[in-house]
Coordinates of C-alpha atoms in Angstrom, one line a residue:
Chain A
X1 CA -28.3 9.8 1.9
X2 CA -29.5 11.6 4.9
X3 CA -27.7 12.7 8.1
X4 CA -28.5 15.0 10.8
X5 CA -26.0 17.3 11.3
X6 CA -25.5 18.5 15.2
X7 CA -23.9 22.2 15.6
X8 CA -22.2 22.3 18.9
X9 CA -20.4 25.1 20.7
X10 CA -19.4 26.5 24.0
X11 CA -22.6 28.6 24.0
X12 CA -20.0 31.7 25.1
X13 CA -21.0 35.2 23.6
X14 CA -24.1 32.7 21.6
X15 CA -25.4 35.6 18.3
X16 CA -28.6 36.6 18.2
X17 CA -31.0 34.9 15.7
X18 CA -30.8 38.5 14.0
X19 CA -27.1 38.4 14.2
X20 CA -26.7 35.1 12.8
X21 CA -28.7 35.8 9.7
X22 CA -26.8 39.0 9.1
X23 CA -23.2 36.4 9.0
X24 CA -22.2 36.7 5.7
X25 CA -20.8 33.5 6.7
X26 CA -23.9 31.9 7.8
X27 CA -26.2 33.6 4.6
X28 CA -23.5 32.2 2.2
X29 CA -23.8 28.4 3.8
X30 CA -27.7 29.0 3.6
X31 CA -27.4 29.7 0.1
X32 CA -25.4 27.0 -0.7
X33 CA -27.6 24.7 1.1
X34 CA -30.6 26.3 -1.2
X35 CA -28.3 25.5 -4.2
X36 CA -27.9 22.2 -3.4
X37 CA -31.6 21.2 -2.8
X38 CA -30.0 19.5 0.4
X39 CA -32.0 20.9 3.1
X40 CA -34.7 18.9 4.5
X41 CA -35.5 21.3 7.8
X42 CA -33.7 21.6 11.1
X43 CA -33.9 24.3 14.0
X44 CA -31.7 26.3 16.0
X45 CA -31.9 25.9 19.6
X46 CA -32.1 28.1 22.4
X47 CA -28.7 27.6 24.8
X48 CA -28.9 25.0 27.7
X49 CA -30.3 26.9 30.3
X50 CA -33.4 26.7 29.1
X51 CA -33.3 22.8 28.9
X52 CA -35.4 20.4 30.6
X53 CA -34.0 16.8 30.7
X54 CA -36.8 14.0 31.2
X55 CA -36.5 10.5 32.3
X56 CA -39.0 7.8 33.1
X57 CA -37.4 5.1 35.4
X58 CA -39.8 2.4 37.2
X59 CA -43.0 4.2 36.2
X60 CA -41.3 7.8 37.8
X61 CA -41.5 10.4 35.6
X62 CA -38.0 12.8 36.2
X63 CA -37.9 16.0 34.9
X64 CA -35.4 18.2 35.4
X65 CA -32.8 21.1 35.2
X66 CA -30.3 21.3 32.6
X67 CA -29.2 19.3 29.4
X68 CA -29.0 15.3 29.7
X69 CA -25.4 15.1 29.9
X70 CA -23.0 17.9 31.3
X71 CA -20.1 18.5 28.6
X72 CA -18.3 21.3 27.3
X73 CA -19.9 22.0 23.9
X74 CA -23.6 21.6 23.4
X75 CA -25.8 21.5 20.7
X76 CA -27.0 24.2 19.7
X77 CA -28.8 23.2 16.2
X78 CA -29.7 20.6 14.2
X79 CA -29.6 20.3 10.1
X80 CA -31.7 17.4 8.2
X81 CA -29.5 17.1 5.1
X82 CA -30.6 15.1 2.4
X83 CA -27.3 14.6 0.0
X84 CA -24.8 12.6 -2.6
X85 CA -22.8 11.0 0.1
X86 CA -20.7 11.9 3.1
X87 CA -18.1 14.2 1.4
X88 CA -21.0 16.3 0.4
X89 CA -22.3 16.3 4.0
X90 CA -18.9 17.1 5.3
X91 CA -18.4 19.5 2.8
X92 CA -22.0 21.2 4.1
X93 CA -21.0 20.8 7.7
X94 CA -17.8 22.6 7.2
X95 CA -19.3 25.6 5.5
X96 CA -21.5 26.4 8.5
X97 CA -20.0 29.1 10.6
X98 CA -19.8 27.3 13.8
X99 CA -17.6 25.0 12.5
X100 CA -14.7 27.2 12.7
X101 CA -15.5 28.0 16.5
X102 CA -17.3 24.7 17.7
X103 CA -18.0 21.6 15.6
X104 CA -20.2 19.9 13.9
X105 CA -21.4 16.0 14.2
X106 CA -22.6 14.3 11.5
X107 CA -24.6 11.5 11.5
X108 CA -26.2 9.3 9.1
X109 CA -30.4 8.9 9.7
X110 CA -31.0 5.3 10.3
X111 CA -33.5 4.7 7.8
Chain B
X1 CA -1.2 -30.2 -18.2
X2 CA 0.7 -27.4 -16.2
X3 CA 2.7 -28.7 -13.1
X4 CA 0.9 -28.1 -9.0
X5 CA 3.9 -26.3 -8.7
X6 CA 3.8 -24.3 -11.7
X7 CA 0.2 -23.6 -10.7
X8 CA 0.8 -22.8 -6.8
X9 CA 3.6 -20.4 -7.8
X10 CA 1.5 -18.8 -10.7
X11 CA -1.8 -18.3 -8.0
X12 CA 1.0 -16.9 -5.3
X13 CA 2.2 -14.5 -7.8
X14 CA -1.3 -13.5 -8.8
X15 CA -2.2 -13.2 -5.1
X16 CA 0.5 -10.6 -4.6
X17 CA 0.4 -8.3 -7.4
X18 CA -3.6 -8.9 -8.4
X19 CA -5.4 -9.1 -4.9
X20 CA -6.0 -5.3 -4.8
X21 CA -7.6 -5.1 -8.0
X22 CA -10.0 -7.9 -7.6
X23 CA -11.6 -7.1 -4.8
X24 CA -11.3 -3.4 -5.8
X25 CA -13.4 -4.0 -8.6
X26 CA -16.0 -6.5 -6.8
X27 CA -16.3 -3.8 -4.5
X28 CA -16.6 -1.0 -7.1
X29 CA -19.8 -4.0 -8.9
X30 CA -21.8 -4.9 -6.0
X31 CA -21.0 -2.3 -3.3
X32 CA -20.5 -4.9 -0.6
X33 CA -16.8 -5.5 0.4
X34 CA -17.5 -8.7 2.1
X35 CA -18.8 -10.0 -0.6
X36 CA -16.4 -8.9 -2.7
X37 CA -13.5 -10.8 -0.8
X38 CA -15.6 -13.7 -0.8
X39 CA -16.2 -13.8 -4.8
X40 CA -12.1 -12.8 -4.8
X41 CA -11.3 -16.0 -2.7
X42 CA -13.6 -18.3 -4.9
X43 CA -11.3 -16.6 -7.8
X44 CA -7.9 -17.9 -6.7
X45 CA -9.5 -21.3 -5.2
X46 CA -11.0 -21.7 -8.9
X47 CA -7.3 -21.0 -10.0
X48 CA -5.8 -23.9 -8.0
X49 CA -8.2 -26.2 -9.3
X50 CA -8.2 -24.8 -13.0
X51 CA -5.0 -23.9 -14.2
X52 CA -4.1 -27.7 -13.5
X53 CA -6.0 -28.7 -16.4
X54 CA -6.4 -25.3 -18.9
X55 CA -3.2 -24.2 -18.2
X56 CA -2.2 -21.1 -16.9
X57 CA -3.8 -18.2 -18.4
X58 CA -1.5 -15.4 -20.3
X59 CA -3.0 -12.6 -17.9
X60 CA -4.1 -14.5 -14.8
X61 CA -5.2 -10.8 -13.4
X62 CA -7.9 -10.9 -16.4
X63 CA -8.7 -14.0 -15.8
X64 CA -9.3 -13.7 -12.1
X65 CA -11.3 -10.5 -12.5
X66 CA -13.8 -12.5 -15.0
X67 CA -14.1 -15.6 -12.7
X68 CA -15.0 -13.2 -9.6
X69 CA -17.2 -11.1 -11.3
X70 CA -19.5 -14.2 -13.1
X71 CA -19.5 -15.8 -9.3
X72 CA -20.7 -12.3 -7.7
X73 CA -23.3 -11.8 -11.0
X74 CA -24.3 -15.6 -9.7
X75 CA -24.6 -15.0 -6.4
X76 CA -26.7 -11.3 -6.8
X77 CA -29.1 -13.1 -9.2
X78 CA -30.0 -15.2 -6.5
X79 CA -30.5 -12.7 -4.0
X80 CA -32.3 -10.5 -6.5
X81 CA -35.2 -13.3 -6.7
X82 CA -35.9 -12.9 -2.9
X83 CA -34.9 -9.3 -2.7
X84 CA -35.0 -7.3 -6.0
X85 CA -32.8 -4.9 -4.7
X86 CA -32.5 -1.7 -6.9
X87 CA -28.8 -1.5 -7.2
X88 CA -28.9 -5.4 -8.1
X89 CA -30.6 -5.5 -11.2
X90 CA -29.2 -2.4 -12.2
X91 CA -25.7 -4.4 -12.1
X92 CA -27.3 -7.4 -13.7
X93 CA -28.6 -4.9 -16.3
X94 CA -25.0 -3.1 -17.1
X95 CA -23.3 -6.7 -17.0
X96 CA -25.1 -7.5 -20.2
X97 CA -22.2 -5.4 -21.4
X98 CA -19.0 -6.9 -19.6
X99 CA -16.4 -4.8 -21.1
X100 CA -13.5 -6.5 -23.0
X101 CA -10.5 -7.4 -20.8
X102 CA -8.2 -4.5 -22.5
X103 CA -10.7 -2.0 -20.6
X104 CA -10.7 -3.1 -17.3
X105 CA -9.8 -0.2 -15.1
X106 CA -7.7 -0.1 -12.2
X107 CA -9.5 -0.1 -9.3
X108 CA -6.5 0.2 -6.6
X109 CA -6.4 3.9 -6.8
X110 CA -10.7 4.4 -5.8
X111 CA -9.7 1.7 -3.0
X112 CA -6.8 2.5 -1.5
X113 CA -8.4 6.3 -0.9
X114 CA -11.5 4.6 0.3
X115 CA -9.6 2.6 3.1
X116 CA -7.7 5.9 3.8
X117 CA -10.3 8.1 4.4
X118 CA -10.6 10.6 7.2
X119 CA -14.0 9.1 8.7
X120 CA -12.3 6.0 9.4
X121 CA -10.0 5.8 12.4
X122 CA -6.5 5.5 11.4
X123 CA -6.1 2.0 12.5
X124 CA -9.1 1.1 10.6
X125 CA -7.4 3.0 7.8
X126 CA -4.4 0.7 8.2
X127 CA -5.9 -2.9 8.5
X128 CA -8.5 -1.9 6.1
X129 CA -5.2 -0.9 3.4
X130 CA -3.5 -4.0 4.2
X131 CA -6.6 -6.2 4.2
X132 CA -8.2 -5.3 0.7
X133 CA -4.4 -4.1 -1.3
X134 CA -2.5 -6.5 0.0
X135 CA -4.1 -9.3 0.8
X136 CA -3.0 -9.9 4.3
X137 CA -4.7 -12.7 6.2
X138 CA -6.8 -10.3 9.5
X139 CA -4.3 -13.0 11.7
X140 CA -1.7 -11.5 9.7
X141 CA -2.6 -7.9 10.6
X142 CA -3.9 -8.5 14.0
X143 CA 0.1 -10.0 14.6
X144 CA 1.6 -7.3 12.7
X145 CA 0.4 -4.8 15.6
X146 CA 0.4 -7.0 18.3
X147 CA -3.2 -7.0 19.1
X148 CA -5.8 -9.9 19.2
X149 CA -6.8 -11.7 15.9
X150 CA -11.0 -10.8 17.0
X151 CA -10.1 -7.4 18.3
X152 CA -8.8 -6.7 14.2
X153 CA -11.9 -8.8 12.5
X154 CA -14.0 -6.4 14.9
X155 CA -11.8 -3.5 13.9
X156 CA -12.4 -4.3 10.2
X157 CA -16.0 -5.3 10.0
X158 CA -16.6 -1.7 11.9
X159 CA -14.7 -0.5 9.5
X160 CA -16.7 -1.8 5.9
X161 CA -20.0 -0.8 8.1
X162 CA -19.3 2.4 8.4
X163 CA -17.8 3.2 4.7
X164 CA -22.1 1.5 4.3
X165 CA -23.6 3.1 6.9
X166 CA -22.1 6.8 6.6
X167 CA -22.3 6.7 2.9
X168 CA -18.3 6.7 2.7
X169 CA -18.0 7.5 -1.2
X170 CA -16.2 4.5 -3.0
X171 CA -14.2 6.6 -5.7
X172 CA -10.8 8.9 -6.5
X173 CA -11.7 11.9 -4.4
X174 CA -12.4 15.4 -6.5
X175 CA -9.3 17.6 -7.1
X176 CA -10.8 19.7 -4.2
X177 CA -10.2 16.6 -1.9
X178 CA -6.7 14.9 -3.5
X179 CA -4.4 16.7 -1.6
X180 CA -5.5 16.1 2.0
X181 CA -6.9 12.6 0.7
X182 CA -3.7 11.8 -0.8
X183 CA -1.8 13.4 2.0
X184 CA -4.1 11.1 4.2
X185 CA -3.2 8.0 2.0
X186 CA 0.5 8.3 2.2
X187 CA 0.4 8.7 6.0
X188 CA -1.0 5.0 6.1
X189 CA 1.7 3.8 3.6
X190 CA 4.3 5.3 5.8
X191 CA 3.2 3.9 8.4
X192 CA 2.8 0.3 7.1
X193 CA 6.3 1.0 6.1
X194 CA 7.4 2.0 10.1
X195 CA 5.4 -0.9 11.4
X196 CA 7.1 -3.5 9.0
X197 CA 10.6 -2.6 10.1
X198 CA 10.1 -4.2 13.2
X199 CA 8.4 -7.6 12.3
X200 CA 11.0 -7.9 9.3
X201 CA 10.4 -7.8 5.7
X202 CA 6.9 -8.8 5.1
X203 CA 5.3 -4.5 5.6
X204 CA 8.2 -2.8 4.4
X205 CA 7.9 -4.8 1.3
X206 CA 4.0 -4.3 1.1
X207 CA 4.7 -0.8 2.0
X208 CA 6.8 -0.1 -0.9
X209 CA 4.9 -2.4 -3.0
X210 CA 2.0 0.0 -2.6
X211 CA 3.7 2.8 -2.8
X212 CA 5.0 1.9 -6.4
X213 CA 1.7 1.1 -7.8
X214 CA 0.5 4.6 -6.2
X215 CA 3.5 6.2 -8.1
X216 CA 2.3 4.1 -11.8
X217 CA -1.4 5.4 -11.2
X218 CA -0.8 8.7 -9.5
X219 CA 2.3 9.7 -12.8
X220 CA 1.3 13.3 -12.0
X221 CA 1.7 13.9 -8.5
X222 CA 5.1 14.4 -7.1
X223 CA 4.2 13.2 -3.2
X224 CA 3.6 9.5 -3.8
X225 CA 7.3 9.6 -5.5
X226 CA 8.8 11.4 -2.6
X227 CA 7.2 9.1 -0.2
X228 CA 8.5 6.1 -2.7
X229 CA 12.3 7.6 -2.4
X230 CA 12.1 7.9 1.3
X231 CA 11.2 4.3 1.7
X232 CA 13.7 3.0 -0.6
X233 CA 16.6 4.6 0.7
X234 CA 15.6 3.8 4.0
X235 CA 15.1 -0.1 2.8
X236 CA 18.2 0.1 1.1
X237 CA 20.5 0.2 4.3
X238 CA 18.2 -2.2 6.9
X239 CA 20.7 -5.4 6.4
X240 CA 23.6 -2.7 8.0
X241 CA 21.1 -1.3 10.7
X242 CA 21.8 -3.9 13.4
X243 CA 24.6 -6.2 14.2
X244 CA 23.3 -9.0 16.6
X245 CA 20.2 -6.8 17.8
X246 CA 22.6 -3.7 18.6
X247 CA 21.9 -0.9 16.3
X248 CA 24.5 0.2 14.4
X249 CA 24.9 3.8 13.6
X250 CA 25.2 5.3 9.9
X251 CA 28.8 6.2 10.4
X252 CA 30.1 2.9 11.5
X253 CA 27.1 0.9 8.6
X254 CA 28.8 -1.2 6.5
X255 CA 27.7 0.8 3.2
X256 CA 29.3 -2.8 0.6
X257 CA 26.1 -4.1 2.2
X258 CA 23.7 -1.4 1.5
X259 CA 21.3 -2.1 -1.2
X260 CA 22.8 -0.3 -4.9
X261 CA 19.8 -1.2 -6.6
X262 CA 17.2 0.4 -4.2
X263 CA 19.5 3.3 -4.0
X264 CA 19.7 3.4 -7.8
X265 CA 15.6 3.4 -7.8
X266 CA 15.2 5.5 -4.9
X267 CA 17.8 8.3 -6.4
X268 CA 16.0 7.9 -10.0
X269 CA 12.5 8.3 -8.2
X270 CA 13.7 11.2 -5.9
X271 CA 14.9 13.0 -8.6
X272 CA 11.6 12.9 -10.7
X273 CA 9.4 14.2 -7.1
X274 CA 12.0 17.2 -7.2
X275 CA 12.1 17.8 -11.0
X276 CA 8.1 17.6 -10.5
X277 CA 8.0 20.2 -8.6
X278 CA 10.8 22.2 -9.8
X279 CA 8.2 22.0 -13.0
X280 CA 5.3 23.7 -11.1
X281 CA 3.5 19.8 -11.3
X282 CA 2.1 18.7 -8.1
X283 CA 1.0 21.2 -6.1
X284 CA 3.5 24.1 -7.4
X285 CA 5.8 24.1 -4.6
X286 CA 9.3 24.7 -5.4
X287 CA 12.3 22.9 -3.6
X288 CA 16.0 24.3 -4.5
X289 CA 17.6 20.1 -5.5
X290 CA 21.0 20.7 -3.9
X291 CA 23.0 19.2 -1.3
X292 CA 20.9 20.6 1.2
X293 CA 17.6 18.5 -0.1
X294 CA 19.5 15.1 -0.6
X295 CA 20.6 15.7 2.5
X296 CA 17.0 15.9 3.6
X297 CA 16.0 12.8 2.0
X298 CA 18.4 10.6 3.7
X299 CA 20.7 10.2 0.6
X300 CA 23.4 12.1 2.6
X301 CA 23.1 12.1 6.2
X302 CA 22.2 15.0 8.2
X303 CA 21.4 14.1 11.9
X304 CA 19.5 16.4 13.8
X305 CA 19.2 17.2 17.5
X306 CA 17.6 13.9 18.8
X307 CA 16.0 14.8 21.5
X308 CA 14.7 13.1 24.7
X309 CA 11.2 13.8 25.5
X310 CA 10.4 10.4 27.4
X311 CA 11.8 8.8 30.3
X312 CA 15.2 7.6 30.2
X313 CA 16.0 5.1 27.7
X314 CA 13.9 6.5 25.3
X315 CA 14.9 8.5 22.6
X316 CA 12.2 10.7 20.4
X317 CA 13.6 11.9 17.4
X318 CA 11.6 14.3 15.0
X319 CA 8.2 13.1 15.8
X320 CA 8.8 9.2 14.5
X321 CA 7.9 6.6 17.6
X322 CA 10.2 6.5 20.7
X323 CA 12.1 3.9 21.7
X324 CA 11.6 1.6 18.6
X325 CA 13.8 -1.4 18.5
X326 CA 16.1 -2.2 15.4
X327 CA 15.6 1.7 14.7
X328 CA 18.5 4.1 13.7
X329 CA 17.1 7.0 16.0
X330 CA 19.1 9.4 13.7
X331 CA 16.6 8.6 11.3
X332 CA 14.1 10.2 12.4
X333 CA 14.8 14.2 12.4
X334 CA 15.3 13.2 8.5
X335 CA 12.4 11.8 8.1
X336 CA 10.4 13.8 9.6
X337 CA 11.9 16.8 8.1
X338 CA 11.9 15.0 4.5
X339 CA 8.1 14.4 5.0
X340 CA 7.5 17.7 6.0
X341 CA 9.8 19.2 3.2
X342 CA 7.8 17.2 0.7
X343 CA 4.3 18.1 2.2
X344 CA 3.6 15.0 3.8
X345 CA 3.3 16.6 7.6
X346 CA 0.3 13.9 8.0
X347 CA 2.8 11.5 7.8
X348 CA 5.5 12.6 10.3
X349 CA 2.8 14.1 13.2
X350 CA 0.3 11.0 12.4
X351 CA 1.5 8.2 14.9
X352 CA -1.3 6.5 16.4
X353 CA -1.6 5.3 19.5
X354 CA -0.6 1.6 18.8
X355 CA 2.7 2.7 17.4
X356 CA 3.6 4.3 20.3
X357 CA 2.5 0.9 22.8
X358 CA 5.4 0.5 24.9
X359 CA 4.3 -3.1 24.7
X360 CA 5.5 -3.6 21.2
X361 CA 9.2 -4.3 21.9
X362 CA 11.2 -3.3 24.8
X363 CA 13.9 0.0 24.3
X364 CA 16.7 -1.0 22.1
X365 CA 19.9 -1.9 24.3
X366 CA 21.2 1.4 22.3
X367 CA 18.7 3.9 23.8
X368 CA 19.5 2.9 27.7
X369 CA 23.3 3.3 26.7
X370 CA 22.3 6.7 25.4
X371 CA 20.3 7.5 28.2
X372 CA 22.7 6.8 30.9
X373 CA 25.6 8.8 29.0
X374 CA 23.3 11.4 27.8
X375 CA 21.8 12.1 24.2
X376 CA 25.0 12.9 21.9
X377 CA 22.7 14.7 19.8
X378 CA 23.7 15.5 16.3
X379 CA 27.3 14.7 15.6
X380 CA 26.5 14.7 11.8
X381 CA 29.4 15.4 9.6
X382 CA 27.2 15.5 6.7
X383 CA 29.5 14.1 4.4
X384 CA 28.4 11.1 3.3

């Protein structure tokens, strides 16, 4: 089954790319991922302030400042997991380091 | 030619103890839970009219279990000619094989764990238990928790979706998994159990009902047994509990009218958790058995602090629901301690919500008395 997983967090004191992939943390959950064939992409995502929210509403395009809802955590990545069933996927979301200081949402892909 | 009444009382009887395992295994062929109560229902209909006439079969469960499966194999085979669904004819393909009665596994155990697990809200959890184990009519359930007969068919049918939609495993979760899962499992049981003291017999009984058959397919683990005891002894005293709607406490219960034989059980089956542990089984946690255990258990009474946490007239003992009517409020430090003695802190901390709806009876005429002359806390003698 597939689900995306969504990695939110506060964004406070947010590691470098460079610092994430030295994690032991994260590099063991990346090579678990590997070990499971379960990875089918995803991207980390730069923190909110450099968000642009777009709507169209009666033909008027609206862009602007800022992610599309205000709220606490964000999301700061996305996983594409492609796995057994949703213990496996839960068992994958809680290996990721930000679960332990954020959380993780996972949802199924509506296929 | 076997009596109707022979007949009704058989199907009843069947209902009761064979329910679970029907649709469990239904569920487990064709990986559709509405359709699996569906081809369950058929089942006992075809009883009502059949047994008339053959008789009524040596092991109705078997019987059952063959009758549901042939109408789901029916039903799929139709559906396979428009569809041709994978998983479809690979069922029609393994039910050239139908294994011989003997060999019928049972499927409670991958159901009940299904029903309790964590991606499901907890009422969902609940209704889901009580719908699919026990039987219980989604009026039945809806009453039992005081809330609308569509707001629980909603409740349910979100429920089975999701356990679809979010790939919710059917199956006995890993050994990695049991003891949250199980811990998770209980917590429903317990709280079937809570809920049924209030509307009478008909939970408590289900409660401990399920709780037995999780004791007889769980032999190994020492927290289905403990949660087993707890209900019992607690069952055993409920006809001294209130006098007239006035709760009685445990010193002035009328103990000729407590329950010997659910002590009896509840002793035997306390005694095996502890021994199970003492062992190293279970989960290798050790618990002296002394005084000081029974005592924990409820066998002896040991009445902690009750404290008040609510507005007056309410009494919150341990972390059990406040302000419960028909309830020994004494109970609950106990309780709460036993569960948490034996492991089972999911089931003391978990009360949802609904438990706690003031609209489900008014505070007990005892807990206003108590609030006006304050909270006596503990006057346990402890010896009982």
């Amino acid at each position: 089954m597939k689900y995306v997983l969504l990695i939110c967090d506060g964004e406070v004191d947010a590691p470098s790319n460079e610092e994430l992939d030295a994690d032991p943390v994260h590099q063991a959950w990346i090579a678990d991922l590997e070990r499971r064939g379960a990875r089918l992409g995803g991207a980390r995502l730069r923190p909110v302030v450099d968000a642009t929210t777009v709507r169209v509403r009666d033909g008027e395009t609206l862009v602007s400042d800022g992610p599309f809802a205000e709220t606490k955590d964000f999301v700061g990545g996305i996983v594409i997991l492609e796995c057994e069933d949703l213990d496996e996927a839960i068992t994958i979301a809680a290996g990721h380091p930000y679960a332990r200081r954020g959380s993780i949402e996972i949802r199924p892909v509506w296929e | 030619m076997t009596s109707e009444e022979e007949v009704r009382a058989a199907v009843d009887a069947a209902y009761r103890d064979e329910w679970g395992q029907v649709v469990g295994t239904l569920i487990g062929m064709t990986g559709d839970w509405d359709r699996a109560e569906d081809c369950a229902q058929d089942a006992f209909a075809a009883a009502l009219t059949t047994w008339p006439r053959d008789g009524i079969p040596r092991r109705p469960g078997a019987w059952l279990t063959t009758t549901a499966r042939n109408r789901a194999t029916d039903r799929l085979r139709r559906d396979a000619a428009g569809a041709a669904k994978l998983r479809q004819l690979a069922i029609l393909e393994r039910d050239q094989e139908q294994p011989q009665v003997e060999e019928i596994p049972d499927e409670r155990l991958r159901l009940i764990f299904t029903c309790c697990h964590p991606a499901l809200p907890f009422p969902a959890r609940v209704a889901l238990t009580l719908r699919t184990l026990a039987g219980l009519s989604t009026a039945e359930i809806a009453r039992a928790f005081l809330s609308a007969e569509s707001a629980m068919a909603q409740r349910l049918s979100r429920a089975k979706r999701k356990i679809q939609e979010a790939g919710i495993p059917y199956r006995v979760p890993p050994a990695e998994l049991l003891p949250e899962r199980l811990a998770a499992v209980l917590a429903v049981l317990y709280l079937i159990f809570n809920e049924g003291y209030d509307e009478g017999r008909a939970l408590t009984a289900e409660a401990i009902r399920l709780a037995r058959v999780l004791v007889r397919l769980m032999p190994r683990e020492a927290e289905p047994r403990g949660l087993l005891a707890l209900m019992l002894l607690h069952e055993a005293r409920r006809p001294t509990r209130t006098d007239d709607g006035e709760l009685v406490t445990l010193e002035n219960q009328d103990r000729s009218r407590w329950d010997q034989d659910l002590i009896t059980e509840g002793v035997d089956t306390l005694d095996a958790a502890l021994a199970m542990r003492r062992t190293g089984a279970g989960r290798g946690r050790r618990l002296p058995r002394d005084r000081a255990e029974r005592r924990e258990h409820g066998l002896v009474a040991d009445r902690g602090p009750v404290r008040r946490t609510g507005p007056p007239g309410t009494v919150t003992g341990g972390r059990a629901q406040p302000g419960r009517g028909g309830r020994d409020g004494r109970r609950h430090p106990c309780r709460a301690r036993a569960c948490r003695r034996t492991g089972r802190l999911g089931a003391a901390e978990r009360v949802p919500p609904a438990a706690r709806d003031p609209r489900r009876s008014p505070p007990p005429r005892w807990a206003h008395r108590r609030g006006e002359g304050g909270v006596r806390g503990s006057a346990g003698t402890g010896a009982d």
